[in-house]
Coordinates of C-alpha atoms in Angstrom, one line a residue:
Chain A
D1 CA -5.1 1.0 31.7
T2 CA -4.2 3.0 28.5
A3 CA -3.2 0.6 25.7
V4 CA -1.2 3.0 23.7
S5 CA 0.1 6.1 25.3
Q6 CA 1.9 9.1 23.8
T7 CA 3.6 12.1 25.5
P8 CA 3.3 14.9 25.3
K9 CA -0.3 15.6 24.1
Y10 CA 0.5 19.1 23.1
L11 CA 3.9 20.4 22.0
V12 CA 4.3 24.2 21.2
T13 CA 7.9 25.0 19.9
Q14 CA 9.7 27.4 17.7
M15 CA 11.4 26.9 14.2
G16 CA 14.8 25.3 14.4
N17 CA 14.2 23.5 17.8
D18 CA 14.7 19.7 18.2
K19 CA 11.9 17.7 19.9
S20 CA 10.9 14.3 20.9
I21 CA 7.6 12.5 21.2
K22 CA 7.4 9.3 23.1
C23 CA 5.1 6.2 22.5
E24 CA 4.5 3.1 24.7
Q25 CA 2.1 0.3 24.1
N26 CA 1.3 -2.3 26.6
L27 CA -0.6 -4.8 24.4
G28 CA 2.3 -7.0 23.5
H29 CA 2.1 -6.2 19.9
D30 CA 5.1 -6.7 17.6
T31 CA 4.5 -3.6 15.3
M32 CA 4.5 0.0 16.0
Y33 CA 3.8 2.9 13.7
W34 CA 4.0 6.6 13.3
Y35 CA 1.4 8.6 11.4
K36 CA 1.1 12.2 10.6
Q37 CA -2.4 13.8 10.3
D38 CA -2.4 17.2 8.6
S39 CA -5.0 19.9 8.9
K40 CA -7.2 18.3 6.3
K41 CA -7.4 15.1 8.5
F42 CA -5.4 13.1 6.0
L43 CA -3.5 10.4 7.9
K44 CA -0.3 9.2 6.3
I45 CA 2.2 6.6 7.5
M46 CA 5.6 7.8 8.3
F47 CA 7.3 4.7 10.0
S48 CA 6.8 1.3 10.8
Y49 CA 8.8 -1.0 13.2
N50 CA 8.5 -4.8 13.6
N51 CA 10.2 -6.4 16.6
K52 CA 12.4 -3.2 16.9
E53 CA 13.3 -3.3 13.3
L54 CA 12.4 -0.5 10.8
I55 CA 10.3 -1.9 7.9
I56 CA 8.6 1.2 6.5
N57 CA 10.2 4.5 6.0
E58 CA 8.1 6.7 3.8
T59 CA 9.2 9.7 2.1
V60 CA 9.9 11.5 5.4
P61 CA 12.6 14.1 5.7
N62 CA 15.8 12.8 7.5
R63 CA 15.1 15.3 10.3
F64 CA 12.6 12.7 11.5
S65 CA 14.2 9.8 13.3
P66 CA 12.3 7.1 14.9
K67 CA 14.0 5.0 17.6
S68 CA 12.7 1.7 19.2
P69 CA 14.6 0.9 22.4
D70 CA 12.3 -2.2 22.9
K71 CA 9.3 -3.7 21.4
A72 CA 6.8 -1.7 23.7
H73 CA 8.5 1.7 22.7
L74 CA 8.8 3.6 19.6
N75 CA 9.8 7.2 19.9
L76 CA 10.0 10.1 17.4
H77 CA 12.7 12.8 17.4
I78 CA 12.5 15.7 15.1
N79 CA 15.3 17.8 14.3
S80 CA 15.3 21.5 13.0
L81 CA 11.6 21.8 13.2
E82 CA 9.9 23.7 10.4
L83 CA 6.5 25.4 10.1
G84 CA 5.3 22.5 7.8
D85 CA 5.8 20.1 10.5
S86 CA 2.9 21.3 12.4
A87 CA 0.2 18.5 12.5
V88 CA -1.0 15.9 14.9
Y89 CA 1.3 12.7 15.3
F90 CA -0.2 9.5 16.1
C91 CA 1.4 6.5 17.3
A92 CA -0.2 3.0 16.7
S93 CA 0.5 -0.7 17.3
S94 CA -0.7 -3.9 16.0
R95 CA -0.1 -7.6 16.0
Y96 CA 0.7 -8.5 12.2
S97 CA -1.6 -6.7 9.9
Y98 CA -4.6 -7.0 11.9
E99 CA -6.3 -4.0 13.6
Q100 CA -4.3 -1.2 14.8
Y101 CA -4.6 0.6 18.3
F102 CA -4.0 4.3 18.2
G103 CA -2.6 6.5 20.9
P104 CA -4.4 9.8 21.7
G105 CA -2.2 11.9 19.4
T106 CA 0.3 14.7 19.8
R107 CA -0.6 18.1 18.5
L108 CA 2.8 19.8 17.5
T109 CA 2.6 23.4 16.6
V110 CA 5.9 25.0 15.2
T111 CA 5.9 28.8 15.5
Chain B
S1 CA -0.6 8.1 -3.2
Q2 CA -4.0 7.8 -1.6
Q3 CA -5.0 4.2 -1.7
G4 CA -8.6 4.8 -0.2
E5 CA -10.9 7.6 -1.3
E6 CA -14.1 8.1 0.6
D7 CA -17.4 9.2 -0.4
P8 CA -19.1 11.4 0.8
Q9 CA -16.5 13.7 2.4
A10 CA -19.1 15.0 4.7
L11 CA -22.6 13.7 5.8
S12 CA -25.4 15.2 7.9
I13 CA -28.4 13.2 9.0
Q14 CA -31.0 13.1 11.7
E15 CA -30.8 10.9 14.7
G16 CA -32.5 7.5 13.9
E17 CA -31.6 7.7 10.2
N18 CA -29.1 5.5 8.5
A19 CA -25.7 6.6 7.4
T20 CA -23.8 5.1 4.3
M21 CA -20.2 5.9 3.7
N22 CA -18.3 4.4 0.6
C23 CA -14.7 3.5 0.1
S24 CA -12.7 2.8 -3.1
Y25 CA -9.2 1.5 -3.2
K26 CA -6.8 0.7 -6.1
T27 CA -4.6 -2.4 -5.2
S28 CA -5.2 -5.9 -4.2
I29 CA -5.7 -6.3 -0.3
N30 CA -5.6 -8.7 2.4
N31 CA -8.2 -6.9 4.3
L32 CA -10.1 -3.6 4.7
Q33 CA -10.8 -1.9 8.0
W34 CA -12.9 1.0 9.1
Y35 CA -12.1 3.3 11.9
R36 CA -13.8 6.1 13.8
Q37 CA -12.2 9.3 14.9
N38 CA -13.9 11.7 17.3
S39 CA -12.7 15.2 17.4
G40 CA -9.4 15.6 18.9
R41 CA -9.0 12.0 19.6
G42 CA -7.2 9.0 18.1
L43 CA -8.7 6.5 15.7
V44 CA -10.5 3.5 17.1
H45 CA -10.9 0.4 15.2
L46 CA -14.4 -0.6 14.3
I47 CA -14.5 -3.6 12.0
L48 CA -12.2 -5.7 9.7
I49 CA -13.2 -7.5 6.6
R50 CA -11.0 -9.9 4.9
S51 CA -10.6 -10.0 1.0
N52 CA -12.5 -13.4 0.8
E53 CA -15.5 -11.8 2.8
R54 CA -18.5 -9.9 1.2
E55 CA -20.4 -8.7 4.3
K56 CA -19.8 -8.4 8.0
H57 CA -21.9 -7.2 10.8
S58 CA -21.1 -5.7 14.1
G59 CA -23.9 -4.4 16.3
R60 CA -25.4 -1.3 14.2
L61 CA -22.6 -1.5 11.6
R62 CA -22.6 -3.4 8.5
V63 CA -19.7 -3.5 6.1
T64 CA -19.7 -4.8 2.5
L65 CA -16.7 -5.5 0.3
D66 CA -16.8 -5.9 -3.5
T67 CA -13.1 -6.8 -4.5
S68 CA -13.9 -6.7 -8.2
K69 CA -14.9 -3.1 -7.9
K70 CA -12.4 -2.5 -5.2
S71 CA -14.9 -0.8 -3.1
S72 CA -16.4 -1.1 0.3
S73 CA -19.2 0.5 2.2
L74 CA -19.9 1.1 5.9
L75 CA -23.6 1.4 7.0
I76 CA -24.5 2.7 10.4
T77 CA -28.1 2.0 11.2
A78 CA -30.4 3.9 13.7
S79 CA -27.7 6.5 14.0
R80 CA -27.2 8.4 17.4
A81 CA -25.7 11.8 18.1
A82 CA -22.8 10.0 19.6
D83 CA -22.0 8.4 16.2
T84 CA -20.9 12.0 15.1
A85 CA -17.2 11.5 14.1
S86 CA -14.9 11.1 11.2
Y87 CA -14.8 7.7 9.6
F88 CA -11.8 6.3 7.8
C89 CA -11.3 3.2 5.7
A90 CA -7.8 1.7 5.7
T91 CA -6.4 -1.2 3.3
D92 CA -3.9 -3.7 4.0
A93 CA -2.1 -4.1 0.7
K94 CA -1.5 -7.5 -0.5
D95 CA 2.1 -8.9 -1.1
T96 CA 4.0 -5.8 0.0
G97 CA 5.2 -6.9 3.4
R98 CA 4.6 -3.2 4.4
R99 CA 2.8 -4.2 7.5
A100 CA 0.9 -0.8 7.4
L101 CA -2.4 0.5 6.5
T102 CA -3.1 3.1 3.9
F103 CA -5.9 5.3 5.1
G104 CA -8.6 6.9 3.0
S105 CA -9.4 10.7 3.3
G106 CA -12.2 10.1 5.6
T107 CA -16.1 10.9 5.8
R108 CA -17.1 13.4 8.4
L109 CA -20.6 12.3 9.8
Q110 CA -22.8 14.8 11.8
V111 CA -25.8 13.2 13.5
Q112 CA -28.3 15.9 14.4
P113 CA -30.2 15.1 17.6

Protein backbone atom coordinates (compact mmCIF):
# COMPACT_ATOMS: atom_id res chain seq x y z
CA ASP A 1 0.00 0.00 0.00
CA THR A 2 1.24 3.49 -0.87
CA ALA A 3 2.17 5.42 2.26
CA VAL A 4 2.03 8.97 0.85
CA SER A 5 0.22 9.49 -2.41
CA GLN A 6 -0.19 12.56 -4.57
CA THR A 7 -2.38 13.32 -7.53
CA PRO A 8 -1.85 14.17 -10.25
CA LYS A 9 1.69 13.01 -11.05
CA TYR A 10 1.97 15.44 -13.97
CA LEU A 11 0.14 18.71 -14.43
CA VAL A 12 0.51 20.91 -17.51
CA THR A 13 -1.50 24.10 -17.57
CA GLN A 14 -1.50 27.63 -18.87
CA MET A 15 -0.61 30.82 -17.07
CA GLY A 16 -3.48 32.32 -15.14
CA ASN A 17 -5.24 29.04 -14.44
CA ASP A 18 -6.12 27.70 -10.99
CA LYS A 19 -5.11 24.16 -10.09
CA SER A 20 -5.05 21.81 -7.11
CA ILE A 21 -2.76 19.00 -6.03
CA LYS A 22 -4.01 16.40 -3.58
CA CYS A 23 -2.05 14.49 -0.97
CA GLU A 24 -3.03 11.64 1.29
CA GLN A 25 -1.06 9.64 3.85
CA ASN A 26 -2.13 6.39 5.48
CA LEU A 27 0.64 6.26 8.06
CA GLY A 28 -1.27 7.86 10.91
CA HIS A 29 1.23 10.73 11.05
CA ASP A 30 0.33 13.97 12.76
CA THR A 31 2.28 16.36 10.54
CA MET A 32 2.14 16.94 6.79
CA TYR A 33 4.22 19.17 4.55
CA TRP A 34 4.45 20.67 1.09
CA TYR A 35 7.85 21.19 -0.50
CA LYS A 36 8.83 22.76 -3.80
CA GLN A 37 11.82 21.40 -5.72
CA ASP A 38 13.18 23.67 -8.40
CA SER A 39 15.12 22.79 -11.53
CA LYS A 40 18.38 22.81 -9.57
CA LYS A 41 16.97 20.16 -7.20
CA PHE A 42 16.85 22.60 -4.30
CA LEU A 43 14.08 21.47 -1.94
CA LYS A 44 12.29 24.17 0.03
CA ILE A 45 9.54 23.89 2.64
CA MET A 46 6.35 25.74 1.77
CA PHE A 47 3.83 24.71 4.40
CA SER A 48 3.55 22.43 7.39
CA TYR A 49 0.39 21.28 9.11
CA ASN A 50 0.19 19.58 12.48
CA ASN A 51 -3.13 17.96 13.37
CA LYS A 52 -4.87 20.06 10.72
CA GLU A 53 -3.38 23.32 12.00
CA LEU A 54 -0.98 25.42 9.96
CA ILE A 55 2.34 25.76 11.77
CA ILE A 56 4.68 26.83 8.99
CA ASN A 57 3.98 29.20 6.17
CA GLU A 58 7.22 30.18 4.54
CA THR A 59 7.52 33.15 2.22
CA VAL A 60 5.14 31.70 -0.30
CA PRO A 61 2.88 33.93 -2.41
CA ASN A 62 -0.68 33.98 -1.14
CA ARG A 63 -1.72 32.49 -4.49
CA PHE A 64 -0.77 29.21 -2.79
CA SER A 65 -3.32 28.01 -0.26
CA PRO A 66 -3.04 24.72 1.59
CA LYS A 67 -6.11 22.99 2.94
CA SER A 68 -6.19 20.15 5.41
CA PRO A 69 -9.68 18.62 5.68
CA ASP A 70 -8.38 15.99 8.11
CA LYS A 71 -5.09 14.66 9.49
CA ALA A 72 -4.59 12.31 6.56
CA HIS A 73 -4.99 14.89 3.79
CA LEU A 74 -3.21 18.06 2.81
CA ASN A 75 -4.15 19.63 -0.49
CA LEU A 76 -2.46 22.52 -2.28
CA HIS A 77 -4.45 24.98 -4.32
CA ILE A 78 -2.67 27.44 -6.59
CA ASN A 79 -4.41 30.47 -8.09
CA SER A 80 -3.36 32.48 -11.11
CA LEU A 81 -0.48 30.21 -12.04
CA GLU A 82 2.74 31.84 -13.23
CA LEU A 83 5.66 30.51 -15.26
CA GLY A 84 7.85 30.56 -12.15
CA ASP A 85 5.55 28.10 -10.43
CA SER A 86 6.84 25.35 -12.69
CA ALA A 87 8.57 22.85 -10.41
CA VAL A 88 8.09 19.49 -8.74
CA TYR A 89 5.90 19.68 -5.65
CA PHE A 90 6.33 17.05 -2.95
CA CYS A 91 4.02 16.19 -0.13
CA ALA A 92 5.47 14.54 2.96
CA SER A 93 4.35 13.39 6.36
CA SER A 94 6.00 12.58 9.66
CA ARG A 95 5.42 11.80 13.27
CA TYR A 96 6.82 14.64 15.35
CA SER A 97 10.18 15.74 13.89
CA TYR A 98 11.31 12.29 12.95
CA GLU A 99 11.92 10.94 9.50
CA GLN A 100 9.65 12.21 6.78
CA TYR A 101 7.93 10.07 4.20
CA PHE A 102 7.63 11.66 0.80
CA GLY A 103 5.09 11.26 -1.93
CA PRO A 104 6.17 10.61 -5.54
CA GLY A 105 5.90 14.28 -6.49
CA THR A 106 3.76 16.30 -8.88
CA ARG A 107 5.59 17.83 -11.83
CA LEU A 108 3.84 21.12 -12.61
CA THR A 109 4.56 22.79 -15.93
CA VAL A 110 3.08 26.21 -16.58
CA THR A 111 3.09 27.33 -20.20
CA SER B 1 18.36 30.62 3.65
CA GLN B 2 20.00 27.27 3.10
CA GLN B 3 20.69 25.43 6.34
CA GLY B 4 22.62 22.57 4.83
CA GLU B 5 25.30 22.79 2.21
CA GLU B 6 26.63 19.65 0.69
CA ASP B 7 29.98 18.85 -0.72
CA PRO B 8 30.73 17.75 -3.34
CA GLN B 9 27.87 18.79 -5.60
CA ALA B 10 28.59 15.81 -7.83
CA LEU B 11 30.60 12.63 -7.37
CA SER B 12 31.42 9.91 -9.87
CA ILE B 13 32.99 6.63 -8.72
CA GLN B 14 33.41 3.04 -9.86
CA GLU B 15 31.32 0.21 -8.50
CA GLY B 16 32.93 -1.23 -5.39
CA GLU B 17 34.50 2.04 -4.29
CA ASN B 18 33.41 4.02 -1.26
CA ALA B 19 31.54 7.31 -1.60
CA THR B 20 31.77 10.09 0.97
CA MET B 21 29.48 13.09 1.06
CA ASN B 22 29.70 15.98 3.48
CA CYS B 23 27.12 18.33 4.88
CA SER B 24 27.53 21.57 6.82
CA TYR B 25 24.80 23.42 8.65
CA LYS B 26 24.45 26.65 10.57
CA THR B 27 22.21 26.36 13.62
CA SER B 28 21.84 24.05 16.61
CA ILE B 29 19.94 20.90 15.76
CA ASN B 30 17.86 18.16 17.34
CA ASN B 31 18.85 15.69 14.65
CA LEU B 32 20.29 15.42 11.19
CA GLN B 33 18.90 13.12 8.53
CA TRP B 34 20.06 11.83 5.18
CA TYR B 35 17.75 11.16 2.26
CA ARG B 36 18.17 9.64 -1.19
CA GLN B 37 16.34 10.73 -4.30
CA ASN B 38 16.37 8.63 -7.44
CA SER B 39 15.75 10.50 -10.66
CA GLY B 40 12.11 11.48 -11.02
CA ARG B 41 11.14 10.04 -7.65
CA GLY B 42 10.39 11.24 -4.14
CA LEU B 43 12.92 11.34 -1.34
CA VAL B 44 13.55 8.24 0.73
CA HIS B 45 14.77 8.46 4.31
CA LEU B 46 18.10 6.68 4.89
CA ILE B 47 19.27 7.41 8.40
CA LEU B 48 18.75 9.79 11.33
CA ILE B 49 21.44 10.79 13.78
CA ARG B 50 20.59 12.67 16.95
CA SER B 51 22.59 15.63 18.19
CA ASN B 52 24.04 13.60 21.08
CA GLU B 53 25.28 10.85 18.76
CA ARG B 54 28.60 10.92 16.94
CA GLU B 55 28.33 7.95 14.60
CA LYS B 56 25.64 5.66 13.29
CA HIS B 57 25.61 2.67 10.96
CA SER B 58 22.92 1.15 8.81
CA GLY B 59 23.99 -1.60 6.44
CA ARG B 60 26.54 -0.09 4.04
CA LEU B 61 25.86 3.41 5.34
CA ARG B 62 27.90 5.17 7.98
CA VAL B 63 27.01 8.63 9.21
CA THR B 64 29.10 10.84 11.45
CA LEU B 65 28.08 14.03 13.19
CA ASP B 66 30.34 16.71 14.62
CA THR B 67 28.16 19.30 16.34
CA SER B 68 31.16 21.45 17.26
CA LYS B 69 31.93 21.87 13.56
CA LYS B 70 28.28 21.72 12.54
CA SER B 71 29.04 19.08 9.98
CA SER B 72 28.09 15.55 9.03
CA SER B 73 29.32 12.99 6.57
CA LEU B 74 27.65 10.08 4.82
CA LEU B 75 29.83 7.16 3.76
CA ILE B 76 28.51 4.51 1.40
CA THR B 77 30.81 1.50 1.34
CA ALA B 78 31.21 -0.94 -1.54
CA SER B 79 29.01 1.16 -3.80
CA ARG B 80 26.72 -0.36 -6.40
CA ALA B 81 25.27 1.00 -9.61
CA ALA B 82 21.89 1.08 -7.84
CA ASP B 83 23.29 3.67 -5.40
CA THR B 84 23.28 6.21 -8.23
CA ALA B 85 21.02 8.99 -6.94
CA SER B 86 21.04 12.41 -5.31
CA TYR B 87 21.71 12.47 -1.59
CA PHE B 88 20.42 15.22 0.70
CA CYS B 89 21.14 16.06 4.29
CA ALA B 90 18.35 17.66 6.30
CA THR B 91 18.43 19.26 9.71
CA ASP B 92 15.79 19.54 12.39
CA ALA B 93 16.63 22.88 14.00
CA LYS B 94 16.48 23.16 17.75
CA ASP B 95 14.02 25.27 19.72
CA THR B 96 12.11 26.60 16.75
CA GLY B 97 8.98 24.50 17.02
CA ARG B 98 8.95 24.52 13.24
CA ARG B 99 8.46 20.78 12.86
CA ALA B 100 10.11 21.01 9.47
CA LEU B 101 13.41 19.95 8.02
CA THR B 102 15.77 22.22 6.15
CA PHE B 103 17.38 20.44 3.26
CA GLY B 104 20.82 20.87 1.80
CA SER B 105 21.51 21.35 -1.87
CA GLY B 106 22.30 17.69 -2.46
CA THR B 107 25.14 15.60 -3.86
CA ARG B 108 24.61 13.81 -7.16
CA LEU B 109 26.31 10.42 -6.97
CA GLN B 110 27.03 8.44 -10.13
CA VAL B 111 28.29 4.89 -9.66
CA GLN B 112 29.79 3.47 -12.84
CA PRO B 113 29.30 -0.29 -13.32
